Every structure is written in C-alpha cells, then in structure tokens.
Amino acid sequence: QLVESGGGLVQPGGSLRLSCVASGSIYSINSMGWYRQALGQERELVASINSGGTIEYQGSVKGRFTISRDVAKNAVYLQMNDLKPEDTAVYYCKSDMGEWSGGIVMFDDYWGQGTQVTVSS
C-alpha cells in the first residue's frame, strides 16, 4: 500500500512537498517515483529514483523539482519549487517492489491513490 500526502493549492512560483510511504509485508523496493496526470492527458513520469540512487527527471521539471528517498522509512519525497500552472495535475506515487504473499515474494508495480496539485493565482 502506498499513501501520499502533501498536495494542495499554491500560487505560481510557490512550493509544495509531496510524501509517499509504502507499507505492508515489503521484501524489497527496486524503485520509487512520481507520475502525474493532468485533466484530459495521459499519465507521465515526473521523477524516479532506484535502489542504487539513480535519478531520472522529466525535462520540464529539471532544476525545479527534487526527488529523494528514505530507505529506512520506505518513503519517497518530491520537493516542488517554482511551480507553474502547467504543473497542475493529480500526482501519483509508484513503487516497483516485492511483497511477501503466501510465503513467496511477488514483485509488481504499486500505485498510490493520487494527490491533487493545483497551481493557480
């Protein structure tokens, strides 16, 4: 299970910090990341970080957004600065992880419920 928090309404140029915590019978987490889906648009990658610390950003957020991870807490964060109206979307946390199920480890992609980010004056 992934639980997100931190969305809201912010003015252009403002900042928000999203948090996502994974819980359950977790065996290991390969990567965690953030995706977003604007109204009428397809879901797109915003940023991701893998177990080796490799980070990937979508071009439009480079220099403005920072992804970080707390391995001990099974958490991932997205610091969003200098927000623009085009950043308005529902932001989803995703984790590629293995969970214990019936005595075996099942690896799959897990998604959070999404949190709304609205950038507007």
PDB file of C-alpha atoms in Angstrom, residues 4-66:
ATOM      1  CA  GLU A   4       0.575  10.002  -0.479  1.00  0.00           C
ATOM      2  CA  SER A   5       0.255  13.388   1.156  1.00  0.00           C
ATOM      3  CA  GLY A   6       1.206  16.989   0.581  1.00  0.00           C
ATOM      4  CA  GLY A   7      -0.858  18.152  -2.362  1.00  0.00           C
ATOM      5  CA  GLY A   8      -2.870  21.346  -2.405  1.00  0.00           C
ATOM      6  CA  LEU A   9      -3.435  24.743  -3.970  1.00  0.00           C
ATOM      7  CA  VAL A  10      -0.451  27.032  -4.457  1.00  0.00           C
ATOM      8  CA  GLN A  11       0.224  30.232  -6.365  1.00  0.00           C
ATOM      9  CA  PRO A  12       2.634  30.291  -9.310  1.00  0.00           C
ATOM     10  CA  GLY A  13       6.196  30.416  -8.055  1.00  0.00           C
ATOM     11  CA  GLY A  14       5.267  28.645  -4.843  1.00  0.00           C
ATOM     12  CA  SER A  15       6.444  25.331  -3.418  1.00  0.00           C
ATOM     13  CA  LEU A  16       4.950  22.061  -2.254  1.00  0.00           C
ATOM     14  CA  ARG A  17       6.443  18.855  -0.875  1.00  0.00           C
ATOM     15  CA  LEU A  18       4.812  15.530  -1.635  1.00  0.00           C
ATOM     16  CA  SER A  19       5.382  12.467   0.510  1.00  0.00           C
ATOM     17  CA  CYS A  20       4.686   8.803  -0.151  1.00  0.00           C
ATOM     18  CA  VAL A  21       5.111   5.935   2.282  1.00  0.00           C
ATOM     19  CA  ALA A  22       4.945   2.278   1.376  1.00  0.00           C
ATOM     20  CA  SER A  23       3.622  -0.189   3.908  1.00  0.00           C
ATOM     21  CA  GLY A  24       2.842  -3.897   4.098  1.00  0.00           C
ATOM     22  CA  SER A  25       4.915  -7.063   4.009  1.00  0.00           C
ATOM     23  CA  ILE A  26       7.664  -5.469   1.942  1.00  0.00           C
ATOM     24  CA  TYR A  27      10.594  -7.622   0.883  1.00  0.00           C
ATOM     25  CA  SER A  28      12.451  -5.018  -1.163  1.00  0.00           C
ATOM     26  CA  ILE A  29      11.885  -1.854  -3.165  1.00  0.00           C
ATOM     27  CA  ASN A  30      13.580  -1.560  -6.544  1.00  0.00           C
ATOM     28  CA  SER A  31      12.459   1.959  -7.348  1.00  0.00           C
ATOM     29  CA  MET A  32      10.001   4.641  -6.343  1.00  0.00           C
ATOM     30  CA  GLY A  33       8.762   7.557  -8.337  1.00  0.00           C
ATOM     31  CA  TRP A  34       6.193  10.185  -9.053  1.00  0.00           C
ATOM     32  CA  TYR A  35       3.878  10.418 -12.029  1.00  0.00           C
ATOM     33  CA  ARG A  36       1.246  12.994 -12.836  1.00  0.00           C
ATOM     34  CA  GLN A  37      -1.892  13.140 -14.909  1.00  0.00           C
ATOM     35  CA  ALA A  38      -3.451  16.401 -15.975  1.00  0.00           C
ATOM     36  CA  LEU A  39      -7.092  16.597 -16.994  1.00  0.00           C
ATOM     37  CA  GLY A  40      -7.519  15.019 -20.408  1.00  0.00           C
ATOM     38  CA  GLN A  41      -3.866  13.998 -20.594  1.00  0.00           C
ATOM     39  CA  GLU A  42      -2.006  10.733 -20.259  1.00  0.00           C
ATOM     40  CA  ARG A  43      -0.135   9.878 -17.098  1.00  0.00           C
ATOM     41  CA  GLU A  44       3.524  10.864 -17.345  1.00  0.00           C
ATOM     42  CA  LEU A  45       6.707  10.321 -15.375  1.00  0.00           C
ATOM     43  CA  VAL A  46       7.798  13.257 -13.252  1.00  0.00           C
ATOM     44  CA  ALA A  47      10.766  11.771 -11.407  1.00  0.00           C
ATOM     45  CA  SER A  48      12.029   8.424 -10.217  1.00  0.00           C
ATOM     46  CA  ILE A  49      14.814   7.049  -8.045  1.00  0.00           C
ATOM     47  CA  ASN A  50      16.041   3.462  -7.921  1.00  0.00           C
ATOM     48  CA  SER A  51      17.706   1.407  -5.221  1.00  0.00           C
ATOM     49  CA  GLY A  52      21.118   2.431  -6.494  1.00  0.00           C
ATOM     50  CA  GLY A  53      20.263   6.104  -6.193  1.00  0.00           C
ATOM     51  CA  THR A  54      19.944   6.746  -9.921  1.00  0.00           C
ATOM     52  CA  ILE A  55      17.515   9.590 -10.521  1.00  0.00           C
ATOM     53  CA  GLU A  56      15.530  10.471 -13.605  1.00  0.00           C
ATOM     54  CA  TYR A  57      13.554  13.664 -14.189  1.00  0.00           C
ATOM     55  CA  GLN A  58      11.140  14.744 -16.853  1.00  0.00           C
ATOM     56  CA  GLY A  59      12.712  17.602 -18.748  1.00  0.00           C
ATOM     57  CA  SER A  60      10.124  20.214 -17.806  1.00  0.00           C
ATOM     58  CA  VAL A  61      10.768  19.814 -14.061  1.00  0.00           C
ATOM     59  CA  LYS A  62      14.570  19.659 -14.065  1.00  0.00           C
ATOM     60  CA  GLY A  63      16.023  22.321 -11.811  1.00  0.00           C
ATOM     61  CA  ARG A  64      12.676  22.907 -10.099  1.00  0.00           C
ATOM     62  CA  PHE A  65      11.742  19.520  -8.601  1.00  0.00           C
ATOM     63  CA  THR A  66      13.880  17.286  -6.392  1.00  0.00           C
TER      64      THR A  66
END
